[in-house]
GROMACS .gro file of C-alpha atoms in nm:
model
  510
    1MET     CA    1   0.000   0.000   0.000
    2LYS     CA    2   0.292   0.237   0.057
    3HIS     CA    3   0.363   0.216  -0.316
    4VAL     CA    4   0.004   0.323  -0.391
    5ILE     CA    5   0.019   0.609  -0.138
    6GLU     CA    6   0.348   0.731  -0.285
    7LEU     CA    7   0.188   0.735  -0.630
    8ILE     CA    8  -0.108   0.937  -0.495
    9GLU     CA    9   0.129   1.189  -0.335
   10GLN     CA   10   0.325   1.220  -0.658
   11LYS     CA   11   0.008   1.282  -0.858
   12LYS     CA   12  -0.111   1.527  -0.593
   13ARG     CA   13   0.206   1.735  -0.632
   14GLU     CA   14   0.159   1.736  -1.008
   15ILE     CA   15  -0.201   1.855  -0.990
   16ALA     CA   16  -0.110   2.119  -0.731
   17ALA     CA   17   0.107   2.282  -0.998
   18HIS     CA   18  -0.190   2.326  -1.232
   19PRO     CA   19  -0.249   2.694  -1.316
   20PHE     CA   20  -0.610   2.685  -1.200
   21TYR     CA   21  -0.507   2.664  -0.833
   22ARG     CA   22  -0.270   2.958  -0.876
   23TRP     CA   23  -0.553   3.148  -1.046
   24MET     CA   24  -0.788   3.071  -0.756
   25ALA     CA   25  -0.535   3.177  -0.493
   26ASN     CA   26  -0.402   3.487  -0.666
   27GLY     CA   27  -0.636   3.553  -0.959
   28PRO     CA   28  -0.702   3.887  -1.128
   29THR     CA   29  -1.064   3.908  -1.010
   30SER     CA   30  -1.193   4.059  -0.688
   31LEU     CA   31  -1.228   3.844  -0.377
   32GLU     CA   32  -1.604   3.883  -0.403
   33THR     CA   33  -1.615   3.717  -0.747
   34ARG     CA   34  -1.323   3.473  -0.713
   35PHE     CA   35  -1.559   3.179  -0.659
   36ASP     CA   36  -1.784   3.258  -0.953
   37PHE     CA   37  -1.662   2.933  -1.110
   38ALA     CA   38  -1.877   2.743  -0.855
   39PRO     CA   39  -2.160   2.657  -1.102
   40ILE     CA   40  -1.937   2.426  -1.304
   41LEU     CA   41  -1.869   2.219  -0.991
   42VAL     CA   42  -2.231   2.169  -0.885
   43ASN     CA   43  -2.260   1.816  -1.025
   44PHE     CA   44  -1.958   1.673  -0.852
   45ILE     CA   45  -2.022   1.851  -0.523
   46MET     CA   46  -2.397   1.795  -0.498
   47SER     CA   47  -2.376   1.430  -0.606
   48PHE     CA   48  -2.082   1.359  -0.374
   49SER     CA   49  -2.316   1.292  -0.082
   50ASP     CA   50  -2.500   1.022  -0.279
   51MET     CA   51  -2.171   0.881  -0.404
   52ASN     CA   52  -2.059   0.839  -0.044
   53LYS     CA   53  -2.389   0.691   0.078
   54TRP     CA   54  -2.461   0.448  -0.202
   55PHE     CA   55  -2.132   0.369  -0.375
   56MET     CA   56  -1.838   0.415  -0.138
   57ARG     CA   57  -2.010   0.298   0.181
   58TYR     CA   58  -2.046  -0.072   0.261
   59PRO     CA   59  -2.408  -0.167   0.347
   60ALA     CA   60  -2.287  -0.439   0.586
   61PRO     CA   61  -1.925  -0.360   0.677
   62ALA     CA   62  -1.701  -0.656   0.747
   63GLY     CA   63  -1.388  -0.566   0.940
   64ASP     CA   64  -1.204  -0.251   1.044
   65LEU     CA   65  -1.114  -0.143   0.690
   66GLU     CA   66  -1.476  -0.129   0.573
   67ARG     CA   67  -1.592   0.031   0.897
   68THR     CA   68  -1.325   0.299   0.861
   69ILE     CA   69  -1.435   0.374   0.506
   70ASN     CA   70  -1.797   0.398   0.623
   71ARG     CA   71  -1.704   0.637   0.903
   72HIS     CA   72  -1.529   0.858   0.651
   73THR     CA   73  -1.824   0.860   0.410
   74ARG     CA   74  -2.053   0.993   0.684
   75GLU     CA   75  -1.833   1.300   0.716
   76ASP     CA   76  -1.798   1.359   0.343
   77GLU     CA   77  -2.171   1.328   0.271
   78THR     CA   78  -2.233   1.652   0.466
   79HIS     CA   79  -2.026   1.877   0.239
   80SER     CA   80  -2.294   1.952  -0.019
   81ARG     CA   81  -2.492   2.153   0.236
   82LEU     CA   82  -2.183   2.358   0.316
   83PHE     CA   83  -2.153   2.431  -0.056
   84LEU     CA   84  -2.514   2.556  -0.072
   85GLU     CA   85  -2.448   2.769   0.234
   86ASP     CA   86  -2.149   2.937   0.068
   87TRP     CA   87  -2.331   2.970  -0.265
   88ARG     CA   88  -2.594   3.183  -0.092
   89LYS     CA   89  -2.347   3.382   0.116
   90LEU     CA   90  -2.149   3.464  -0.200
   91GLY     CA   91  -2.463   3.602  -0.365
   92LEU     CA   92  -2.445   3.365  -0.659
   93ASP     CA   93  -2.823   3.340  -0.690
   94ARG     CA   94  -2.851   3.715  -0.736
   95ARG     CA   95  -2.558   3.745  -0.976
   96LEU     CA   96  -2.657   3.449  -1.190
   97GLY     CA   97  -3.029   3.520  -1.197
   98TRP     CA   98  -3.105   3.159  -1.285
   99SER     CA   99  -3.455   3.017  -1.262
  100ALA     CA  100  -3.536   2.660  -1.161
  101SER     CA  101  -3.539   2.545  -1.525
  102ASP     CA  102  -3.202   2.710  -1.587
  103MET     CA  103  -3.048   2.513  -1.302
  104ILE     CA  104  -3.229   2.190  -1.398
  105GLY     CA  105  -3.097   2.214  -1.754
  106TRP     CA  106  -2.748   2.305  -1.633
  107TYR     CA  107  -2.730   2.032  -1.369
  108TYR     CA  108  -2.873   1.741  -1.564
  109ALA     CA  109  -2.784   1.818  -1.925
  110GLY     CA  110  -2.557   2.122  -1.959
  111ALA     CA  111  -2.272   2.093  -2.210
  112GLU     CA  112  -2.039   2.270  -1.964
  113THR     CA  113  -2.110   2.019  -1.688
  114ASP     CA  114  -2.114   1.703  -1.902
  115VAL     CA  115  -1.756   1.597  -1.834
  116PHE     CA  116  -1.812   1.635  -1.459
  117ARG     CA  117  -2.122   1.417  -1.483
  118GLU     CA  118  -1.940   1.161  -1.698
  119TYR     CA  119  -1.649   1.137  -1.457
  120GLY     CA  120  -1.885   1.116  -1.160
  121MET     CA  121  -2.043   0.811  -1.324
  122GLU     CA  122  -1.700   0.661  -1.383
  123ILE     CA  123  -1.613   0.697  -1.015
  124MET     CA  124  -1.939   0.518  -0.930
  125GLN     CA  125  -1.836   0.243  -1.170
  126MET     CA  126  -1.497   0.216  -0.998
  127CYS     CA  127  -1.666   0.171  -0.660
  128THR     CA  128  -1.920  -0.078  -0.796
  129LEU     CA  129  -1.654  -0.296  -0.955
  130ASN     CA  130  -1.399  -0.273  -0.671
  131GLN     CA  131  -1.544  -0.412  -0.349
  132ASP     CA  132  -1.203  -0.475  -0.189
  133PRO     CA  133  -1.162  -0.196   0.070
  134LEU     CA  134  -0.788  -0.166   0.003
  135VAL     CA  135  -0.854  -0.100  -0.365
  136ARG     CA  136  -1.153   0.127  -0.292
  137PHE     CA  137  -0.929   0.319  -0.053
  138ALA     CA  138  -0.708   0.413  -0.349
  139VAL     CA  139  -1.010   0.566  -0.524
  140MET     CA  140  -1.123   0.759  -0.218
  141GLN     CA  141  -0.776   0.872  -0.118
  142SER     CA  142  -0.712   1.011  -0.467
  143ILE     CA  143  -1.030   1.220  -0.441
  144GLU     CA  144  -0.924   1.334  -0.095
  145ALA     CA  145  -0.581   1.434  -0.226
  146TRP     CA  146  -0.744   1.651  -0.493
  147GLY     CA  147  -0.970   1.801  -0.228
  148HIS     CA  148  -0.668   1.897  -0.021
  149VAL     CA  149  -0.511   2.073  -0.321
  150PHE     CA  150  -0.836   2.254  -0.399
  151PHE     CA  151  -0.914   2.368  -0.045
  152THR     CA  152  -0.555   2.470   0.025
  153ALA     CA  153  -0.594   2.714  -0.263
  154SER     CA  154  -0.946   2.827  -0.172
  155ALA     CA  155  -0.908   2.861   0.205
  156GLY     CA  156  -0.682   3.166   0.194
  157VAL     CA  157  -0.913   3.345  -0.048
  158ALA     CA  158  -1.222   3.263   0.158
  159ASP     CA  159  -1.047   3.372   0.480
  160ALA     CA  160  -0.942   3.704   0.326
  161LEU     CA  161  -1.297   3.758   0.202
  162SER     CA  162  -1.430   3.676   0.550
  163GLN     CA  163  -1.203   3.942   0.700
  164ARG     CA  164  -1.359   4.192   0.462
  165SER     CA  165  -1.725   4.080   0.479
  166GLY     CA  166  -1.749   3.946   0.832
  167VAL     CA  167  -1.908   3.626   0.693
  168GLU     CA  168  -1.760   3.277   0.733
  169TYR     CA  169  -1.748   3.067   0.416
  170ARG     CA  170  -1.737   2.717   0.555
  171TYR     CA  171  -1.716   2.521   0.230
  172PHE     CA  172  -1.439   2.715   0.056
  173GLY     CA  173  -1.269   2.832   0.375
  174PRO     CA  174  -1.040   2.701   0.652
  175TYR     CA  175  -1.327   2.511   0.819
  176HIS     CA  176  -1.346   2.263   0.529
  177LEU     CA  177  -0.969   2.245   0.486
  178ARG     CA  178  -0.925   2.146   0.851
  179ARG     CA  179  -1.169   1.861   0.799
  180GLU     CA  180  -0.988   1.747   0.485
  181VAL     CA  181  -0.665   1.705   0.682
  182GLY     CA  182  -0.836   1.431   0.883
  183HIS     CA  183  -0.887   1.208   0.580
  184LEU     CA  184  -0.848   0.833   0.554
  185LEU     CA  185  -0.471   0.820   0.534
  186PHE     CA  186  -0.439   0.950   0.888
  187ASP     CA  187  -0.696   0.718   1.043
  188GLY     CA  188  -0.456   0.525   1.263
  189GLN     CA  189  -0.238   0.434   0.965
  190LEU     CA  190  -0.475   0.142   0.916
  191PHE     CA  191  -0.451   0.156   0.537
  192ALA     CA  192  -0.092   0.276   0.512
  193GLN     CA  193   0.031  -0.037   0.689
  194ALA     CA  194  -0.170  -0.281   0.478
  195GLU     CA  195  -0.012  -0.513   0.225
  196LEU     CA  196  -0.135  -0.566  -0.131
  197ASP     CA  197  -0.055  -0.855  -0.358
  198GLU     CA  198   0.071  -0.774  -0.706
  199GLY     CA  199  -0.269  -0.793  -0.873
  200ARG     CA  200  -0.445  -0.563  -0.629
  201ARG     CA  201  -0.155  -0.320  -0.627
  202ALA     CA  202  -0.163  -0.299  -1.007
  203GLN     CA  203  -0.540  -0.244  -0.999
  204ALA     CA  204  -0.513   0.026  -0.732
  205CYS     CA  205  -0.237   0.207  -0.920
  206ALA     CA  206  -0.434   0.194  -1.245
  207LEU     CA  207  -0.732   0.351  -1.071
  208VAL     CA  208  -0.515   0.624  -0.919
  209ARG     CA  209  -0.369   0.713  -1.258
  210ARG     CA  210  -0.712   0.720  -1.419
  211LEU     CA  211  -0.854   0.938  -1.142
  212PHE     CA  212  -0.576   1.193  -1.173
  213ASP     CA  213  -0.619   1.194  -1.550
  214MET     CA  214  -0.980   1.292  -1.483
  215ILE     CA  215  -0.876   1.550  -1.224
  216LEU     CA  216  -0.640   1.707  -1.477
  217VAL     CA  217  -0.924   1.744  -1.729
  218LYS     CA  218  -1.151   1.886  -1.458
  219SER     CA  219  -0.883   2.136  -1.360
  220ASP     CA  220  -0.846   2.243  -1.723
  221ARG     CA  221  -1.223   2.295  -1.748
  222LEU     CA  222  -1.231   2.485  -1.420
  223LEU     CA  223  -0.963   2.724  -1.539
  224ARG     CA  224  -1.125   2.777  -1.878
  225TYR     CA  225  -1.465   2.840  -1.724
  226ALA     CA  226  -1.330   3.067  -1.448
  227GLU     CA  227  -1.136   3.279  -1.696
  228ARG     CA  228  -1.432   3.311  -1.930
  229VAL     CA  229  -1.675   3.408  -1.656
  230ALA     CA  230  -1.424   3.664  -1.525
  231ARG     CA  231  -1.373   3.803  -1.876
  232ASP     CA  232  -1.739   3.816  -1.978
  233ASP     CA  233  -1.873   3.905  -1.632
  234GLU     CA  234  -2.187   3.698  -1.693
  235PRO     CA  235  -2.297   3.334  -1.690
  236PRO     CA  236  -2.256   3.145  -2.019
  237SER     CA  237  -2.551   3.175  -2.252
  238THR     CA  238  -2.558   2.798  -2.307
  239ILE     CA  239  -2.752   2.741  -1.985
  240ARG     CA  240  -3.062   2.933  -2.091
  241SER     CA  241  -3.379   2.727  -2.079
  242PRO     CA  242  -3.558   2.624  -2.399
  243THR     CA  243  -3.887   2.784  -2.488
  244ALA     CA  244  -4.203   2.581  -2.460
  245ALA     CA  245  -4.293   2.372  -2.762
  246PRO     CA  246  -4.495   2.570  -3.018
  247HIS     CA  247  -4.868   2.517  -2.996
  248GLY     CA  248  -4.995   2.346  -3.308
  249PRO     CA  249  -5.098   2.016  -3.462
  250ARG     CA  250  -4.988   1.725  -3.248
  251PRO     CA  251  -4.907   1.381  -3.390
  252ASP     CA  252  -5.086   1.084  -3.245
  253PRO     CA  253  -4.850   0.924  -2.989
  254GLY     CA  254  -4.925   0.583  -3.134
  255THR     CA  255  -4.789   0.672  -3.477
  256THR     CA  256  -4.433   0.727  -3.359
  257ALA     CA  257  -4.366   0.399  -3.184
  258GLY     CA  258  -3.998   0.315  -3.200
  259SER     CA  259  -3.773   0.017  -3.157
  260PRO     CA  260  -3.854  -0.048  -2.787
  261VAL     CA  261  -4.214  -0.137  -2.883
  262ARG     CA  262  -4.087  -0.374  -3.151
  263ARG     CA  263  -3.853  -0.540  -2.905
  264ARG     CA  264  -4.131  -0.608  -2.656
  265SER     CA  265  -4.333  -0.800  -2.914
  266GLU     CA  266  -4.046  -1.022  -3.025
  267ARG     CA  267  -4.034  -1.399  -2.975
  268VAL     CA  268  -3.939  -1.508  -2.623
  269ALA     CA  269  -3.707  -1.807  -2.587
  270PRO     CA  270  -3.835  -2.078  -2.349
  271GLU     CA  271  -3.556  -2.009  -2.102
  272GLN     CA  272  -3.658  -1.643  -2.086
  273GLU     CA  273  -4.029  -1.703  -2.041
  274ARG     CA  274  -4.008  -1.682  -1.662
  275VAL     CA  275  -3.834  -1.345  -1.686
  276GLN     CA  276  -4.103  -1.215  -1.921
  277GLN     CA  277  -4.376  -1.346  -1.690
  278VAL     CA  278  -4.226  -1.166  -1.390
  279LEU     CA  279  -4.210  -0.845  -1.594
  280GLU     CA  280  -4.576  -0.875  -1.695
  281GLN     CA  281  -4.681  -0.949  -1.336
  282ARG     CA  282  -4.498  -0.644  -1.204
  283LYS     CA  283  -4.646  -0.423  -1.478
  284ARG     CA  284  -5.000  -0.533  -1.392
  285ALA     CA  285  -4.943  -0.473  -1.021
  286ALA     CA  286  -4.786  -0.131  -1.079
  287ALA     CA  287  -5.077  -0.022  -1.298
  288GLU     CA  288  -5.310  -0.063  -0.998
  289HIS     CA  289  -5.120   0.189  -0.785
  290PRO     CA  290  -5.342   0.457  -0.624
  291LEU     CA  291  -5.134   0.733  -0.789
  292PHE     CA  292  -5.293   0.649  -1.121
  293ALA     CA  293  -5.644   0.648  -0.976
  294TRP     CA  294  -5.573   1.001  -0.847
  295MET     CA  295  -5.447   1.104  -1.190
  296ARG     CA  296  -5.759   0.964  -1.361
  297ALA     CA  297  -6.009   1.100  -1.110
  298ARG     CA  298  -6.247   1.372  -1.231
  299ASP     CA  299  -6.239   1.527  -0.886
  300GLY     CA  300  -6.260   1.891  -0.978
  301GLN     CA  301  -5.885   1.947  -0.958
  302ASP     CA  302  -5.735   2.121  -1.259
  303PRO     CA  303  -5.555   1.859  -1.477
  304GLU     CA  304  -5.281   2.112  -1.548
  305GLU     CA  305  -5.225   2.149  -1.174
  306LYS     CA  306  -5.203   1.772  -1.141
  307LEU     CA  307  -4.933   1.766  -1.408
  308ARG     CA  308  -4.742   2.038  -1.227
  309ARG     CA  309  -4.740   1.830  -0.911
  310ILE     CA  310  -4.621   1.528  -1.108
  311ALA     CA  311  -4.343   1.733  -1.271
  312LEU     CA  312  -4.229   1.868  -0.936
  313PHE     CA  313  -4.158   1.519  -0.803
  314TRP     CA  314  -4.032   1.336  -1.111
  315THR     CA  315  -3.764   1.579  -1.237
  316PRO     CA  316  -3.464   1.371  -1.118
  317ASP     CA  317  -3.597   1.068  -1.306
  318CYS     CA  318  -3.703   1.247  -1.624
  319MET     CA  319  -3.386   1.454  -1.650
  320GLY     CA  320  -3.146   1.201  -1.496
  321TYR     CA  321  -3.253   0.936  -1.749
  322ARG     CA  322  -3.026   1.107  -2.001
  323ASP     CA  323  -2.703   1.036  -1.814
  324LEU     CA  324  -2.815   0.690  -1.708
  325ASN     CA  325  -2.837   0.603  -2.077
  326VAL     CA  326  -2.534   0.801  -2.195
  327HIS     CA  327  -2.284   0.715  -1.923
  328ALA     CA  328  -2.404   0.385  -1.772
  329LEU     CA  329  -2.621   0.184  -2.012
  330ALA     CA  330  -2.452   0.266  -2.343
  331TYR     CA  331  -2.120   0.102  -2.432
  332ARG     CA  332  -1.831   0.344  -2.483
  333ARG     CA  333  -1.677   0.122  -2.749
  334PRO     CA  334  -1.940  -0.128  -2.869
  335ALA     CA  335  -1.774  -0.455  -2.959
  336ASP     CA  336  -2.050  -0.633  -3.152
  337ARG     CA  337  -2.404  -0.612  -3.289
  338PHE     CA  338  -2.555  -0.672  -2.946
  339GLU     CA  339  -2.376  -0.377  -2.790
  340ARG     CA  340  -2.456  -0.161  -3.093
  341ALA     CA  341  -2.824  -0.255  -3.053
  342ILE     CA  342  -2.817  -0.141  -2.690
  343ASN     CA  343  -2.648   0.185  -2.793
  344ARG     CA  344  -2.908   0.255  -3.060
  345TRP     CA  345  -3.186   0.217  -2.805
  346ALA     CA  346  -2.997   0.433  -2.554
  347LEU     CA  347  -2.959   0.708  -2.816
  348ASP     CA  348  -3.337   0.730  -2.836
  349LEU     CA  349  -3.392   0.725  -2.461
  350GLN     CA  350  -3.128   0.984  -2.380
  351SER     CA  351  -3.306   1.246  -2.592
  352HIS     CA  352  -3.633   1.259  -2.397
  353HIS     CA  353  -3.513   1.510  -2.138
  354GLU     CA  354  -3.532   1.789  -2.397
  355LEU     CA  355  -3.908   1.741  -2.424
  356TYR     CA  356  -3.944   1.730  -2.047
  357LEU     CA  357  -3.775   2.066  -1.998
  358ARG     CA  358  -4.004   2.220  -2.259
  359ASP     CA  359  -4.306   2.083  -2.071
  360TRP     CA  360  -4.170   2.235  -1.750
  361ILE     CA  361  -4.163   2.576  -1.921
  362ALA     CA  362  -4.509   2.526  -2.074
  363LEU     CA  363  -4.652   2.447  -1.729
  364ASP     CA  364  -4.512   2.777  -1.597
  365MET     CA  365  -4.323   2.593  -1.323
  366ASP     CA  366  -4.055   2.861  -1.281
  367ARG     CA  367  -4.298   3.138  -1.198
  368ARG     CA  368  -4.519   2.923  -0.977
  369LEU     CA  369  -4.229   2.787  -0.775
  370GLY     CA  370  -4.026   3.106  -0.767
  371TRP     CA  371  -3.712   2.907  -0.690
  372SER     CA  372  -3.360   3.037  -0.720
  373ALA     CA  373  -3.075   2.821  -0.847
  374SER     CA  374  -2.977   2.719  -0.493
  375ASP     CA  375  -3.340   2.643  -0.398
  376THR     CA  376  -3.355   2.408  -0.697
  377LEU     CA  377  -3.027   2.239  -0.605
  378GLU     CA  378  -3.138   2.194  -0.247
  379PHE     CA  379  -3.474   2.039  -0.339
  380TYR     CA  380  -3.342   1.800  -0.603
  381CYS     CA  381  -2.999   1.717  -0.460
  382ALA     CA  382  -3.017   1.749  -0.084
  383SER     CA  383  -3.374   1.722   0.045
  384LYS     CA  384  -3.591   1.442   0.176
  385HIS     CA  385  -3.831   1.509  -0.113
  386SER     CA  386  -3.582   1.374  -0.367
  387GLU     CA  387  -3.390   1.112  -0.167
  388ALA     CA  388  -3.595   0.820  -0.298
  389GLN     CA  389  -3.538   0.926  -0.659
  390ARG     CA  390  -3.165   0.965  -0.605
  391ARG     CA  391  -3.143   0.630  -0.430
  392SER     CA  392  -3.336   0.464  -0.713
  393MET     CA  393  -3.107   0.612  -0.975
  394SER     CA  394  -2.806   0.491  -0.778
  395SER     CA  395  -2.954   0.139  -0.779
  396PHE     CA  396  -3.003   0.148  -1.156
  397VAL     CA  397  -2.651   0.277  -1.216
  398LYS     CA  398  -2.508  -0.001  -0.998
  399LEU     CA  399  -2.699  -0.266  -1.191
  400ALA     CA  400  -2.581  -0.127  -1.525
  401PHE     CA  401  -2.217  -0.134  -1.418
  402ALA     CA  402  -2.234  -0.466  -1.234
  403TYR     CA  403  -2.385  -0.656  -1.530
  404PRO     CA  404  -2.236  -0.537  -1.858
  405GLU     CA  405  -2.352  -0.838  -2.064
  406PRO     CA  406  -2.585  -0.707  -2.340
  407VAL     CA  407  -2.875  -0.946  -2.271
  408LEU     CA  408  -2.878  -0.851  -1.903
  409ARG     CA  409  -2.842  -0.483  -1.981
  410PHE     CA  410  -3.134  -0.522  -2.222
  411TRP     CA  411  -3.351  -0.658  -1.941
  412LEU     CA  412  -3.256  -0.366  -1.718
  413MET     CA  413  -3.358  -0.121  -1.991
  414GLU     CA  414  -3.673  -0.323  -2.064
  415ALA     CA  415  -3.769  -0.310  -1.695
  416LEU     CA  416  -3.703   0.064  -1.675
  417GLU     CA  417  -3.917   0.132  -1.980
  418ALA     CA  418  -4.193  -0.108  -1.871
  419SER     CA  419  -4.208   0.050  -1.525
  420GLY     CA  420  -4.310   0.376  -1.689
  421GLU     CA  421  -4.591   0.240  -1.907
  422ALA     CA  422  -4.877   0.298  -1.662
  423PHE     CA  423  -4.725   0.631  -1.561
  424PHE     CA  424  -4.718   0.766  -1.915
  425GLU     CA  425  -5.057   0.618  -1.999
  426ASN     CA  426  -5.199   0.841  -1.727
  427THR     CA  427  -4.988   1.152  -1.790
  428ARG     CA  428  -5.087   1.119  -2.156
  429ALA     CA  429  -5.457   1.131  -2.067
  430LEU     CA  430  -5.405   1.436  -1.845
  431ALA     CA  431  -5.190   1.612  -2.104
  432ARG     CA  432  -5.447   1.554  -2.379
  433ARG     CA  433  -5.716   1.708  -2.160
  434VAL     CA  434  -5.499   2.014  -2.101
  435GLU     CA  435  -5.403   2.046  -2.467
  436ALA     CA  436  -5.767   2.020  -2.574
  437GLU     CA  437  -5.866   2.309  -2.348
  438ARG     CA  438  -5.563   2.542  -2.356
  439PRO     CA  439  -5.298   2.667  -2.598
  440LEU     CA  440  -5.033   2.434  -2.454
  441ARG     CA  441  -4.828   2.154  -2.604
  442LEU     CA  442  -4.688   1.895  -2.364
  443ASP     CA  443  -4.495   1.648  -2.576
  444TYR     CA  444  -4.314   1.472  -2.290
  445LEU     CA  445  -4.614   1.424  -2.064
  446ALA     CA  446  -4.830   1.334  -2.366
  447ASP     CA  447  -4.583   1.049  -2.435
  448ARG     CA  448  -4.463   1.176  -2.773
  449HIS     CA  449  -4.107   1.084  -2.682
  450ALA     CA  450  -4.024   0.963  -3.032
  451LEU     CA  451  -4.037   1.324  -3.151
  452SER     CA  452  -3.694   1.376  -2.992
  453HIS     CA  453  -3.530   1.060  -3.126
  454PRO     CA  454  -3.228   1.126  -3.346
  455ALA     CA  455  -3.194   0.999  -3.701
  456LEU     CA  456  -2.957   0.701  -3.688
  457ASP     CA  457  -2.735   0.561  -3.958
  458PRO     CA  458  -2.858   0.226  -4.088
  459ASP     CA  459  -2.735  -0.081  -3.899
  460ASP     CA  460  -2.942  -0.378  -4.011
  461GLU     CA  461  -2.731  -0.623  -3.814
  462ALA     CA  462  -2.792  -0.441  -3.484
  463ASP     CA  463  -3.158  -0.377  -3.559
  464ALA     CA  464  -3.209  -0.750  -3.622
  465VAL     CA  465  -3.097  -0.844  -3.269
  466ALA     CA  466  -3.374  -1.018  -3.074
  467PHE     CA  467  -3.255  -1.016  -2.714
  468LYS     CA  468  -3.544  -1.219  -2.574
  469ALA     CA  469  -3.465  -1.500  -2.816
  470GLU     CA  470  -3.104  -1.523  -2.696
  471ALA     CA  471  -2.963  -1.778  -2.454
  472LEU     CA  472  -2.992  -1.695  -2.086
  473GLY     CA  473  -2.876  -1.950  -1.832
  474ASP     CA  474  -3.014  -2.007  -1.484
  475SER     CA  475  -2.790  -1.746  -1.324
  476GLY     CA  476  -2.879  -1.496  -1.597
  477GLN     CA  477  -3.249  -1.555  -1.534
  478GLU     CA  478  -3.205  -1.488  -1.163
  479ILE     CA  479  -3.013  -1.168  -1.233
  480ALA     CA  480  -3.274  -1.047  -1.484
  481VAL     CA  481  -3.561  -1.121  -1.243
  482GLY     CA  482  -3.369  -0.942  -0.968
  483MET     CA  483  -3.326  -0.639  -1.194
  484ILE     CA  484  -3.698  -0.630  -1.274
  485ASN     CA  485  -3.794  -0.652  -0.908
  486THR     CA  486  -3.542  -0.385  -0.809
  487VAL     CA  487  -3.671  -0.144  -1.073
  488PHE     CA  488  -4.038  -0.196  -0.985
  489ASP     CA  489  -3.974  -0.187  -0.610
  490CYS     CA  490  -3.801   0.149  -0.652
  491LEU     CA  491  -4.067   0.292  -0.880
  492GLU     CA  492  -4.361   0.174  -0.669
  493LEU     CA  493  -4.209   0.349  -0.367
  494GLN     CA  494  -4.174   0.661  -0.578
  495PHE     CA  495  -4.535   0.631  -0.694
  496SER     CA  496  -4.642   0.638  -0.328
  497LEU     CA  497  -4.423   0.936  -0.244
  498SER     CA  498  -4.538   1.117  -0.557
  499LEU     CA  499  -4.901   1.068  -0.456
  500GLU     CA  500  -4.827   1.194  -0.105
  501LEU     CA  501  -4.653   1.506  -0.237
  502SER     CA  502  -4.919   1.562  -0.504
  503LYS     CA  503  -5.194   1.567  -0.242
  504SER     CA  504  -5.000   1.806  -0.021
  505LYS     CA  505  -5.147   2.156  -0.014
  506ALA     CA  506  -4.793   2.294  -0.011
  507ALA     CA  507  -4.669   2.079  -0.301
  508LEU     CA  508  -4.565   2.370  -0.522
  509THR     CA  509  -4.399   2.558  -0.237
  510ALA     CA  510  -4.218   2.255  -0.088
   0.00000   0.00000   0.00000
């Protein structure tokens, strides 16, 4: 392990020499605007709590090493609230002027934040695939080393600003730096004294090198963004929300059915029949959930208001589905027709978020909520109202990374899509009622998702893949059934929470 720690320290010294940290410590901008680069970090910082809870932490720790890691994750999961605290103290809401939809688009789908989201997913993959605490330590210690570099540079600036403003900035300032010094390496030398065999040492070192490659790219992006914001003195125009879809003729949702519908009607091999039966059973049970009875009820409540309450709760799922498909379900380098088939489906699914954000605008959610950027971050990234959605997404990401075989990944995607059938059947009915009465167009909630699907180059070999007709042994069947049950268990819990929030009188001021 000493070899791994020496490598981390070497990489830490290299990253400390990056010009971004000199810019942060001694940059040309005023102290009051030195942290205006904060928006580009929101994804890593706000998702770091979930990463600690559901990827780095061991659910049932075995031994001192795993217990030590768990103890450390409980400290690190609190940092996102410190970040929100500083964001508000620095006046970033006022200077940015972002609405809820601006922040939603930026956080879940912004071009500027994409690499941070991609690398966050890769870290989750590292934790999923490396259960050995000595190897996982290398991942966590590398992140801690970067944090020490970052907060060493930021603490002096924040302290100087505190002297001027009389306000303590706990995330960027000395308070956070002092807590970073107590990281894993100094926890009784438990890890430093451990021994690794050659295979685990090679794996740990490979992860360290990859992590610092990512940190280098992040540091480059931080510098580029910070310099541009300082030069232009305004947020980048790329975050601006889309306008609502134009009101006009609407295609029948049934006329745009894509490849997922075709896949569900394909022949099922005998050894996959049990898996298909479980899927159908869970679909039928989910369709009976009381949420859908509430959605269908002609109870005098405005159908547009019902859709607003649905949108309020389901944003992390509808917007987060993009990155689940882009960075977890799709193959980075597809090796065969099966992996290309998965990627072609994922390309369709990852486009739906664009329609959702337009529906959000059409429903006038920004004005009705009146949320600032930090209010939006707090609700969707750090509140009890969104914890179930974030935990569900973490479960789906884990399954995608743990089972990369195309047939199993197909069943995960099939379960995810099937779990939404009753949901969209009912949002479609509500959306059609609204569209019939008002000059609104709600393509996402009306289930016209195929309108956003990209035009794909022909690939007859991939399109001919019939996953349900492929071989799937006993262990594969058990995994596929487990995936289906996990997906539906997560979604049925969310249906219940969505109904509870939807019936709340304070739903749109939560």
